[in-house]
């Protein structure tokens, strides 16, 4: 009976799936018609505003239909990305008849099937609607020679990795060989530990992988006792070896796809030192392609400077003078001529653009060698990135003119000269400092919203909070992993385990993450996973900790100590700046006064004072000041009106069950109301 019922339900599911796929196909047909209208070179390819509105609208539609709005928006991002790629492919084919005629493409890559290069090839050519034949080669040279000799149409050449840096061999081969670049691809590299089956980590005794992959996982591998790590030809072959040798104490570092391909088990995911681990590939072909002017395009070239003073600066100035944004500059020794260099440059621009033609002409005059590798659709520039659901603008109705627009007058400056801080002072830097974290700018005109639970308690709790805040338009996800609790018997946080959860959830919902760091010795490890380091109120004058966060290249959010004056706070910021890290922003979170109705007294007058004395951005945390969720909305509005660059609040799916700061946590509906209240209607 139950079997019959299940069978009937499955049949209904099959019907629904068929309808979903048919609807998608119908949508793609309409997209193709829209694209044909856009074949006139004046019609813009992309309307970002429309995409943002569409994402917000489908999320709303989803909510009305009883679905999770975040989930619907994520699905639609994929749909939009695919239709954009398809439109771009159609345009490139229009301009390149030979390419359009290809029904099958042979793509060369280094390694074996299942290696990251193979995944990159599949990713790159999937929108081309051609039969894809991938051929693995032992070396970069062999695969590039195959393209030159006509044995392959394209080669996927890895050129840089966000953890390990530039791949020198690839650059040197581009200089020597006659090849054109016709594309680029970004491949996420998510290393996993792959074994024959489930087992405790400490029983792994031998690990194989490609040296590049091992170099990207040194932290994790270093933590395994009694385990030998050995370099092997490539990641996928390492998995094959583990399978073939059938020794349960052996494991490999490789992609989840490689594990699946060889039927092995993923013992642990995400073992790379840095969570944002990507490899950029360039696609090499025998001949260059023409790229429609409306597609965001990059051009790559190689040059050698003349033996003249200031030669390199002159070359770079040529690009600046022609308003071409350089995205990469790399130097390599010039073969056969010691102490001379070849420079590799990528810039946003298209060789068909008159501006670029003029720049290349000027560049030729200032160089002793100039080789243009080609123009190709860009994947890394902002214009090529997917849209985000449109968030209502936060109103800053009563905000005063920023201090930066009215330079402090002379007596204010004279008083500032005597303060115990210099780098933090407006005296040294008049303009407001802005801090960029991914797509988020802290300290710009648009206020930022940081939201999430006080503590990371579990993956489920954090995921529920993260989806809710992302859906409502928060910019940054917070979550404490190391908690500075007044009582040693209170929940102290999940530590590094919590940080892994925070990093994973942040990546899953697409939000940068901030977490507090308590110990100087933890700073480096926390900085590897967190986008922003928080220094809590209780640690504002922990000078050893301030010096340590001053050494890393991560933005720091410095909360005000509950007994600290504004000048003591700025002097604490100075400790971080003085060590080299200039990415500091402040967070007012309430100070101790005689008042006991609120947990602390939110000192909003600190906002204009801070903005007069320092160029560092300042945000306000009304939650730790109020101690209850009930006054958070009015105090958030007041903070923004006073000129704060943003707010930070605590959000928990079930505040009554929170392990810390439950009373001040907003449940998701209340966070939505807060966002509504601070937004322009
Ligand atoms: C927190 O942000 O959860 C926190 C501990 O804040 P504070 O350091 O301001 O008390
Ligand atoms: Mn808290």
XYZ file of C-alpha atoms and ligand atoms in Angstrom:
692
model
C 0.000 0.000 0.000
C 2.689 2.458 1.089
C 4.738 1.314 -1.937
C 1.883 2.091 -4.266
C 1.410 5.518 -2.749
C 5.115 6.261 -2.997
C 5.120 5.167 -6.632
C 2.236 7.501 -7.431
C 3.945 10.417 -5.691
C 7.155 9.746 -7.604
C 5.202 9.785 -10.849
C 3.796 13.168 -9.893
C 7.286 14.418 -9.105
C 8.458 13.268 -12.539
C 5.628 15.245 -14.103
C 6.490 18.378 -12.137
C 10.174 18.040 -13.084
C 9.241 17.746 -16.718
C 7.223 20.964 -16.442
C 10.104 22.763 -14.705
C 12.517 21.739 -17.461
C 10.023 22.704 -20.171
C 9.534 26.089 -18.527
C 13.317 26.582 -18.468
C 13.534 25.651 -22.158
C 10.719 28.085 -22.933
C 12.575 30.799 -21.031
C 15.772 30.111 -22.989
C 13.831 30.419 -26.250
C 12.615 33.856 -25.241
C 16.174 34.742 -24.211
C 17.351 33.751 -27.708
C 14.732 36.065 -29.238
C 15.817 38.895 -26.965
C 19.411 38.172 -28.003
C 18.534 38.421 -31.676
C 17.141 41.918 -31.022
C 20.420 42.722 -29.338
C 22.396 41.788 -32.430
C 22.406 45.476 -33.288
C 25.681 46.698 -31.822
C 23.952 49.551 -29.991
C 21.683 47.368 -27.854
C 23.244 46.753 -24.433
C 23.893 43.100 -23.634
C 23.046 43.322 -20.008
C 20.794 45.416 -17.778
C 22.136 44.975 -14.250
C 19.293 46.962 -12.673
C 16.728 44.722 -14.346
C 18.528 41.582 -13.189
C 18.636 42.862 -9.588
C 14.926 43.664 -9.684
C 14.111 40.307 -11.243
C 15.976 38.472 -8.459
C 14.143 40.463 -5.781
C 10.827 39.846 -7.531
C 11.212 36.065 -7.890
C 12.341 35.822 -4.241
C 9.143 37.660 -3.263
C 7.048 35.455 -5.560
C 8.658 32.420 -3.976
C 7.859 33.655 -0.476
C 4.221 34.285 -1.422
C 4.067 30.723 -2.745
C 5.362 29.384 0.572
C 8.947 28.805 -0.631
C 12.238 30.010 0.791
C 12.998 33.282 -1.019
C 16.757 32.838 -0.693
C 16.561 29.457 -2.396
C 14.503 30.845 -5.303
C 16.903 33.770 -5.803
C 19.917 31.408 -5.817
C 18.266 29.197 -8.443
C 17.525 32.227 -10.580
C 21.083 33.505 -10.328
C 22.165 30.270 -12.020
C 19.458 30.698 -14.679
C 20.566 34.293 -15.385
C 24.232 33.350 -15.465
C 23.534 30.602 -17.964
C 21.459 32.806 -20.249
C 24.112 35.524 -20.165
C 26.814 33.037 -21.132
C 24.644 31.632 -23.895
C 24.041 35.120 -25.289
C 27.747 35.895 -25.175
C 28.560 32.647 -26.961
C 26.046 33.485 -29.699
C 27.584 36.937 -30.159
C 31.140 35.584 -30.343
C 30.005 33.015 -32.919
C 28.415 35.762 -35.022
C 31.782 37.490 -35.311
C 33.808 34.297 -35.832
C 32.227 32.061 -38.500
C 34.953 29.418 -38.225
C 34.235 29.025 -34.545
C 30.495 28.952 -35.197
C 30.985 26.067 -37.628
C 32.725 23.845 -35.045
C 30.461 20.962 -34.051
C 33.086 19.216 -32.025
C 35.964 20.771 -30.109
C 39.052 18.961 -28.885
C 40.390 20.499 -25.690
C 43.836 19.672 -24.357
C 44.618 19.792 -20.646
C 47.480 18.724 -18.417
C 46.766 15.660 -16.289
C 44.139 12.957 -16.359
C 40.347 12.993 -16.366
C 38.984 14.291 -13.068
C 41.920 16.708 -12.528
C 41.052 20.367 -11.895
C 42.199 21.282 -15.430
C 39.706 18.800 -16.830
C 36.920 20.295 -14.673
C 37.877 23.752 -15.918
C 37.588 22.577 -19.535
C 34.103 21.189 -18.932
C 33.041 24.380 -17.123
C 34.368 26.586 -19.906
C 32.898 24.798 -22.888
C 29.537 23.776 -21.390
C 27.713 26.858 -22.720
C 29.006 26.300 -26.276
C 26.603 23.646 -27.421
C 29.333 21.588 -29.084
C 30.537 18.048 -28.610
C 33.438 18.259 -26.185
C 36.416 15.902 -26.424
C 38.974 16.383 -23.624
C 42.504 15.016 -24.033
C 44.949 14.788 -21.134
C 48.688 15.492 -21.710
C 51.647 14.972 -19.405
C 53.080 18.484 -19.660
C 51.948 22.033 -20.476
C 54.338 22.067 -23.404
C 52.920 18.906 -24.938
C 49.363 20.176 -24.696
C 50.267 23.564 -26.231
C 52.207 21.868 -29.016
C 49.109 19.781 -29.734
C 47.193 23.029 -30.366
C 49.965 24.392 -32.585
C 50.075 21.159 -34.578
C 46.302 21.011 -34.986
C 45.827 17.918 -32.785
C 43.633 19.963 -30.439
C 41.552 23.118 -30.948
C 42.151 24.608 -27.514
C 44.331 24.156 -24.435
C 43.415 24.988 -20.837
C 46.529 26.604 -19.371
C 46.505 27.341 -15.597
C 48.139 30.723 -15.131
C 47.649 31.643 -11.463
C 46.203 30.356 -8.234
C 44.805 32.594 -5.503
C 46.785 30.725 -2.813
C 49.982 29.621 -4.547
C 50.377 32.563 -6.988
C 51.565 32.708 -10.584
C 52.418 29.546 -12.470
C 55.777 30.461 -13.956
C 56.027 27.685 -16.538
C 52.764 28.809 -18.096
C 54.014 32.387 -18.540
C 57.332 31.263 -19.994
C 55.614 29.038 -22.547
C 53.296 31.861 -23.648
C 56.344 34.000 -24.378
C 58.039 31.297 -26.448
C 55.174 29.813 -28.407
C 53.016 31.299 -31.149
C 49.555 31.004 -29.638
C 46.565 33.285 -29.113
C 44.420 33.615 -25.996
C 40.699 33.278 -26.691
C 39.180 32.843 -23.239
C 39.673 32.607 -19.504
C 38.033 30.483 -16.823
C 37.973 30.565 -13.036
C 37.954 27.122 -11.462
C 37.123 26.858 -7.737
C 39.641 24.495 -6.171
C 38.090 22.744 -3.196
C 40.576 20.189 -1.965
C 39.258 17.087 -0.209
C 41.010 14.265 1.589
C 39.991 11.138 -0.318
C 40.221 7.590 1.110
C 39.002 4.071 0.371
C 36.240 4.376 2.970
C 35.225 6.077 6.220
C 37.955 5.971 8.879
C 39.345 8.078 11.749
C 41.731 10.778 10.456
C 44.605 9.593 12.676
C 44.675 6.243 10.857
C 45.762 7.908 7.592
C 49.501 7.191 7.227
C 50.353 8.186 3.626
C 48.918 10.954 1.459
C 49.589 11.581 -2.265
C 48.829 14.551 -4.475
C 50.146 17.087 -6.987
C 52.803 19.308 -5.305
C 50.659 22.438 -5.973
C 47.705 20.877 -4.162
C 49.892 19.790 -1.223
C 51.329 23.313 -1.003
C 47.801 24.705 -0.692
C 46.901 22.400 2.241
C 50.022 22.640 4.456
C 48.015 23.686 7.560
C 45.732 20.677 7.522
C 48.461 18.213 6.513
C 50.825 19.594 9.160
C 48.233 18.759 11.821
C 48.233 15.021 11.006
C 50.599 13.072 13.248
C 52.677 10.191 11.844
C 51.582 10.748 8.290
C 53.873 10.846 5.217
C 52.968 13.321 2.493
C 54.234 12.483 -1.025
C 54.175 14.403 -4.315
C 52.479 12.625 -7.221
C 51.843 13.373 -10.924
C 48.397 14.923 -10.529
C 45.453 14.999 -8.157
C 43.245 12.577 -10.085
C 46.084 10.083 -10.606
C 46.732 10.193 -6.850
C 43.126 9.107 -6.276
C 43.533 6.321 -8.823
C 46.665 5.115 -7.051
C 44.824 4.973 -3.702
C 42.080 2.948 -5.373
C 44.501 0.597 -7.141
C 46.753 -0.086 -4.164
C 43.777 -0.864 -1.867
C 45.742 0.072 1.261
C 43.221 1.576 3.699
C 45.876 3.742 5.400
C 46.510 5.687 2.173
C 44.663 8.804 1.009
C 44.865 11.491 -1.697
C 44.246 15.249 -1.882
C 41.940 15.923 -4.835
C 38.582 17.284 -5.950
C 35.247 15.771 -4.903
C 34.698 14.979 -8.599
C 37.901 12.933 -8.760
C 36.784 10.974 -5.668
C 33.448 10.294 -7.342
C 35.030 9.331 -10.667
C 37.120 6.602 -8.992
C 34.389 5.583 -6.535
C 36.292 6.614 -3.402
C 35.195 8.241 -0.141
C 35.541 11.929 0.853
C 37.021 11.835 4.336
C 37.157 15.633 4.754
C 36.245 18.583 2.540
C 37.686 22.110 2.487
C 41.222 21.273 3.653
C 43.014 24.133 1.819
C 44.769 26.815 3.916
C 42.633 29.540 2.385
C 38.944 29.141 1.873
C 38.894 31.258 -1.298
C 41.030 28.994 -3.462
C 40.669 29.488 -7.205
C 42.795 28.770 -10.245
C 42.596 31.029 -13.277
C 43.035 29.302 -16.642
C 43.589 30.950 -19.999
C 42.303 29.227 -23.098
C 44.935 29.052 -25.849
C 44.147 28.541 -29.549
C 46.059 28.752 -32.817
C 44.345 31.988 -33.893
C 42.860 34.979 -32.047
C 39.113 35.736 -32.060
C 37.070 38.899 -32.487
C 34.957 39.808 -29.443
C 31.786 41.908 -29.605
C 32.356 45.334 -28.055
C 29.515 44.822 -25.558
C 31.087 41.782 -23.895
C 33.325 42.680 -20.921
C 36.714 41.861 -22.404
C 40.300 41.467 -21.286
C 43.410 41.776 -23.418
C 46.714 40.077 -22.554
C 50.124 41.140 -23.795
C 53.802 40.593 -23.196
C 56.400 43.333 -23.483
C 60.047 44.107 -22.742
C 61.079 47.633 -21.825
C 63.816 49.645 -23.544
C 67.034 50.418 -21.656
C 65.895 53.880 -20.578
C 65.199 55.506 -17.218
C 61.604 55.136 -16.111
C 60.821 52.772 -19.011
C 58.390 50.560 -17.070
C 56.532 53.522 -15.594
C 56.166 54.986 -19.094
C 54.632 51.769 -20.384
C 52.168 51.567 -17.521
C 51.316 55.229 -17.945
C 50.329 54.540 -21.544
C 47.541 52.298 -20.243
C 46.462 54.831 -17.618
C 46.430 57.658 -20.168
C 44.122 55.599 -22.372
C 41.857 54.827 -19.377
C 42.590 51.114 -19.524
C 42.303 49.318 -16.199
C 45.243 46.983 -15.666
C 44.121 43.792 -13.865
C 47.446 41.989 -13.708
C 51.151 42.742 -14.014
C 53.727 39.984 -13.776
C 57.430 39.962 -14.513
C 59.572 37.000 -15.595
C 63.282 36.774 -16.464
C 63.887 37.433 -20.168
C 65.273 34.185 -21.629
C 68.945 34.488 -22.550
C 69.413 38.016 -21.163
C 70.245 38.035 -17.440
C 68.697 40.845 -15.323
C 66.243 41.809 -18.006
C 62.561 41.060 -17.691
C 59.486 40.309 -19.714
C 56.290 41.905 -18.411
C 52.908 40.257 -18.718
C 49.937 42.560 -18.591
C 46.195 41.949 -18.594
C 43.876 44.925 -18.898
C 40.162 45.478 -19.398
C 39.772 46.305 -23.071
C 39.333 44.930 -26.568
C 41.913 45.093 -29.399
C 39.095 46.186 -31.716
C 38.504 49.320 -29.631
C 40.184 52.461 -31.117
C 41.306 53.451 -27.601
C 43.179 50.134 -27.274
C 44.615 50.444 -30.796
C 46.022 53.855 -29.847
C 47.414 52.506 -26.568
C 49.131 49.586 -28.315
C 50.682 51.941 -30.860
C 52.054 54.136 -28.067
C 53.254 51.070 -26.191
C 55.103 49.738 -29.237
C 57.079 52.981 -29.329
C 58.204 52.571 -25.698
C 59.105 48.867 -25.739
C 61.772 46.660 -27.289
C 59.316 43.784 -27.740
C 55.535 43.731 -27.787
C 53.436 40.636 -28.292
C 49.642 40.874 -28.118
C 48.225 37.539 -27.002
C 44.617 38.411 -27.776
C 41.286 39.678 -26.428
C 38.729 37.389 -24.810
C 35.539 37.519 -22.705
C 36.548 38.301 -19.114
C 35.388 36.245 -16.150
C 36.982 38.128 -13.279
C 35.928 41.744 -13.854
C 33.005 43.248 -11.906
C 30.861 43.647 -15.033
C 31.036 39.910 -15.712
C 29.818 38.908 -12.242
C 26.285 37.737 -11.465
C 23.722 40.232 -10.176
C 22.494 40.165 -6.562
C 18.854 40.672 -5.519
C 18.140 44.366 -5.226
C 18.038 45.566 -1.635
C 16.006 48.624 -0.661
C 18.371 51.546 -0.096
C 18.963 52.338 3.544
C 17.772 55.827 4.278
C 20.181 58.202 5.928
C 17.625 60.980 5.982
C 18.975 63.046 8.817
C 22.639 62.301 8.217
C 24.933 65.303 8.550
C 27.345 66.192 5.772
C 30.268 63.809 6.238
C 33.148 65.402 8.049
C 35.332 64.734 4.997
C 33.295 67.179 2.949
C 33.890 69.930 5.474
C 37.580 69.789 6.297
C 37.934 70.226 10.074
C 38.674 73.882 10.813
C 42.050 75.054 12.054
C 41.421 74.973 15.802
C 40.013 71.433 15.559
C 43.132 70.407 13.609
C 45.400 72.151 16.110
C 43.759 70.207 18.953
C 44.079 66.972 16.967
C 47.839 67.553 16.526
C 48.277 66.920 20.257
C 46.423 63.611 20.357
C 48.230 60.334 21.085
C 47.467 59.010 17.601
C 48.754 60.101 14.180
C 47.893 57.517 11.547
C 44.284 57.414 12.785
C 44.000 61.200 12.851
C 42.356 63.440 10.266
C 45.555 65.486 10.467
C 47.419 62.809 8.508
C 44.594 61.880 6.154
C 41.705 64.204 5.362
C 39.613 61.860 3.170
C 37.390 59.156 4.667
C 38.998 55.715 4.473
C 37.023 53.018 2.748
C 37.515 49.318 3.388
C 36.594 46.845 0.692
C 35.624 43.274 1.542
C 34.503 41.365 -1.561
C 31.733 43.482 -3.066
C 31.105 45.361 0.181
C 32.519 48.803 0.895
C 32.651 49.876 4.545
C 32.899 53.641 4.923
C 31.290 54.598 1.596
C 27.979 56.358 1.043
C 25.946 53.174 1.355
C 25.581 52.013 4.980
C 26.460 48.363 5.596
C 24.519 45.852 7.671
C 26.374 43.147 9.592
C 24.064 40.503 11.025
C 24.119 36.982 12.419
C 24.045 35.158 15.722
C 26.087 36.152 18.759
C 27.699 32.668 18.714
C 28.037 29.971 16.110
C 26.193 27.082 17.826
C 25.710 24.550 15.020
C 25.661 24.371 11.238
C 21.834 24.291 11.244
C 21.485 27.303 13.556
C 23.989 29.359 11.576
C 22.591 28.361 8.189
C 19.069 29.382 9.261
C 20.318 32.767 10.508
C 22.563 33.296 7.456
C 19.851 32.579 4.903
C 17.466 34.906 6.712
C 19.903 37.818 6.868
C 21.128 37.307 3.300
C 17.571 37.255 2.013
C 16.859 40.552 3.746
C 19.915 42.210 2.210
C 22.575 42.028 4.953
C 26.107 42.640 3.641
C 28.242 40.678 6.098
C 27.599 37.604 8.269
C 28.718 37.683 11.905
C 29.133 34.757 14.302
C 31.299 34.384 17.411
C 33.467 31.244 17.563
C 35.687 32.270 20.493
C 33.498 33.933 23.109
C 34.852 36.223 25.834
C 32.320 35.296 28.537
C 32.092 36.970 31.925
C 31.592 33.599 33.617
C 33.900 30.655 32.908
C 30.864 28.359 33.154
C 29.052 29.989 30.201
C 29.269 28.658 26.619
C 32.765 29.541 25.368
C 32.111 29.028 21.660
C 32.918 26.187 19.252
C 36.420 27.518 18.518
C 38.024 26.535 15.219
C 35.271 24.025 14.552
C 32.829 26.947 14.682
C 35.081 28.926 12.368
C 34.969 26.124 9.771
C 31.166 26.193 9.961
C 31.122 29.993 9.662
C 33.416 29.929 6.611
C 31.390 27.209 4.947
C 28.029 28.884 5.585
C 29.346 32.321 4.550
C 30.535 30.844 1.254
C 27.254 28.960 0.783
C 25.077 32.069 1.127
C 27.601 34.403 -0.513
C 28.401 36.693 2.435
C 31.800 37.707 3.822
C 32.248 36.757 7.487
C 33.401 38.511 10.667
C 34.370 36.792 13.899
C 36.103 37.760 17.123
C 39.677 36.701 17.814
C 40.741 36.450 21.474
C 44.340 35.249 21.525
C 47.395 36.722 19.767
C 48.456 33.177 18.868
C 45.157 32.520 17.036
C 45.309 35.601 14.811
C 47.043 34.045 11.815
C 44.801 30.983 11.729
C 41.597 32.998 12.164
C 42.731 35.468 9.485
C 43.052 32.624 7.004
C 39.335 31.836 7.228
C 37.618 35.059 8.317
C 37.181 38.090 6.055
C 37.151 40.514 8.998
C 38.681 40.130 12.469
C 36.703 41.483 15.389
C 38.426 42.826 18.494
C 35.821 42.776 21.261
C 35.095 45.421 23.872
C 36.920 43.445 26.582
C 40.059 43.315 24.469
C 40.186 46.879 23.152
C 43.346 47.531 25.137
C 44.879 44.067 24.836
C 47.967 45.540 23.236
C 49.601 42.212 22.398
C 46.465 41.272 20.442
C 46.271 44.690 18.734
C 49.882 44.369 17.584
C 49.219 40.905 16.214
C 46.170 41.922 14.149
C 48.277 44.865 12.957
C 50.509 42.365 11.163
C 47.930 40.553 9.035
C 46.304 41.627 5.780
C 42.695 41.451 7.014
C 40.281 44.257 7.932
C 39.828 44.673 11.677
C 36.643 45.787 13.424
C 37.705 47.392 16.708
C 34.884 47.576 19.231
C 34.941 50.289 21.834
C 35.904 49.172 25.325
C 33.051 49.666 27.742
C 35.176 51.969 29.919
C 37.168 53.603 27.144
C 37.163 57.256 26.129
C 37.027 58.084 22.437
C 40.696 59.090 22.429
C 41.736 55.853 24.158
C 39.766 53.977 21.499
C 41.508 55.826 18.682
C 44.882 55.261 20.348
C 44.045 51.537 20.412
C 43.325 51.718 16.665
C 46.719 53.402 16.303
C 48.407 50.250 17.682
C 46.990 48.295 14.716
C 47.771 50.973 12.117
C 51.309 51.438 13.443
C 52.078 47.764 12.713
C 51.122 48.206 9.067
C 47.487 47.130 8.797
C 45.547 50.218 7.676
C 42.205 48.434 7.294
C 40.616 49.301 10.610
C 37.040 50.338 11.321
C 35.428 51.161 14.625
C 32.307 49.839 16.294
C 30.465 51.759 19.028
C 28.688 49.174 21.225
C 27.716 51.070 24.380
C 29.674 52.109 27.453
C 29.191 51.637 31.197
C 27.291 54.456 32.913
C 25.114 54.685 36.036
C 22.092 53.745 33.917
C 20.917 50.163 34.397
C 17.745 50.096 32.277
C 19.900 49.248 29.265
C 22.762 46.721 29.286
C 25.132 49.571 28.350
C 24.565 53.181 27.297
C 24.800 53.605 23.526
C 27.036 56.650 23.089
C 25.781 57.968 19.775
C 27.538 61.280 20.247
C 30.702 59.268 19.659
C 29.704 58.955 15.988
C 30.114 62.611 14.927
C 33.095 63.034 17.272
C 34.858 60.023 15.773
C 34.083 61.201 12.243
C 35.666 64.538 13.037
C 38.801 63.082 14.632
C 39.513 60.143 12.360
C 39.167 59.046 8.751
C 38.427 55.471 9.879
C 34.863 54.244 9.249
C 32.563 53.764 12.240
C 29.590 51.452 12.621
C 27.205 51.025 15.566
C 26.160 47.846 17.409
C 22.899 48.733 19.191
C 22.363 45.114 20.350
C 25.116 44.943 22.978
C 24.137 48.432 24.158
C 20.401 47.814 24.551
C 20.607 44.223 25.799
C 17.120 43.601 24.403
C 15.881 43.391 20.840
C 13.034 45.827 21.552
C 15.014 49.071 21.210
C 17.269 47.986 18.366
C 15.205 49.523 15.558
C 14.989 53.077 16.943
C 18.678 53.024 17.946
C 19.706 51.734 14.497
C 17.821 54.570 12.847
C 19.404 57.045 15.239
C 22.886 55.634 14.541
C 22.496 56.020 10.775
C 21.032 59.493 11.254
C 24.087 60.418 13.318
C 26.325 59.455 10.377
C 27.361 55.867 11.178
C 28.641 53.869 8.183
C 26.517 50.893 9.154
C 25.102 48.784 11.943
C 25.745 45.372 13.443
C 22.923 43.362 15.017
C 22.427 39.822 16.323
C 19.958 37.493 14.599
C 19.047 34.001 15.832
C 16.470 31.572 14.386
C 15.263 30.798 17.949
C 16.441 33.500 20.380
C 14.853 31.711 23.344
C 17.269 28.798 22.747
C 20.378 30.924 22.093
C 23.518 29.906 24.012
C 24.560 33.568 24.363
C 22.877 36.978 24.185
C 19.417 35.519 23.397
C 17.412 38.468 24.790
C 19.003 40.938 22.369
C 18.800 38.672 19.298
C 16.286 39.455 16.586
C 14.328 36.535 15.206
C 14.297 36.553 11.360
C 10.892 38.301 11.079
C 12.079 41.053 13.401
C 15.254 41.483 11.404
C 13.085 41.876 8.296
C 11.127 44.585 10.127
C 14.358 46.335 11.098
C 15.549 46.309 7.463
C 12.203 47.721 6.424
C 12.398 50.437 9.087
C 15.850 51.630 8.020
C 15.024 51.493 4.303
C 13.539 54.208 2.154
C 9.927 53.461 1.402
C 29.899 40.298 20.383
O 29.937 41.039 19.379
O 29.249 39.246 20.440
C 30.575 40.763 21.598
C 31.098 39.900 22.452
O 30.577 42.093 21.696
P 31.327 43.066 22.751
O 32.775 42.756 22.604
O 30.954 44.416 22.248
O 30.753 42.760 24.093
Mn 26.911 39.017 21.612
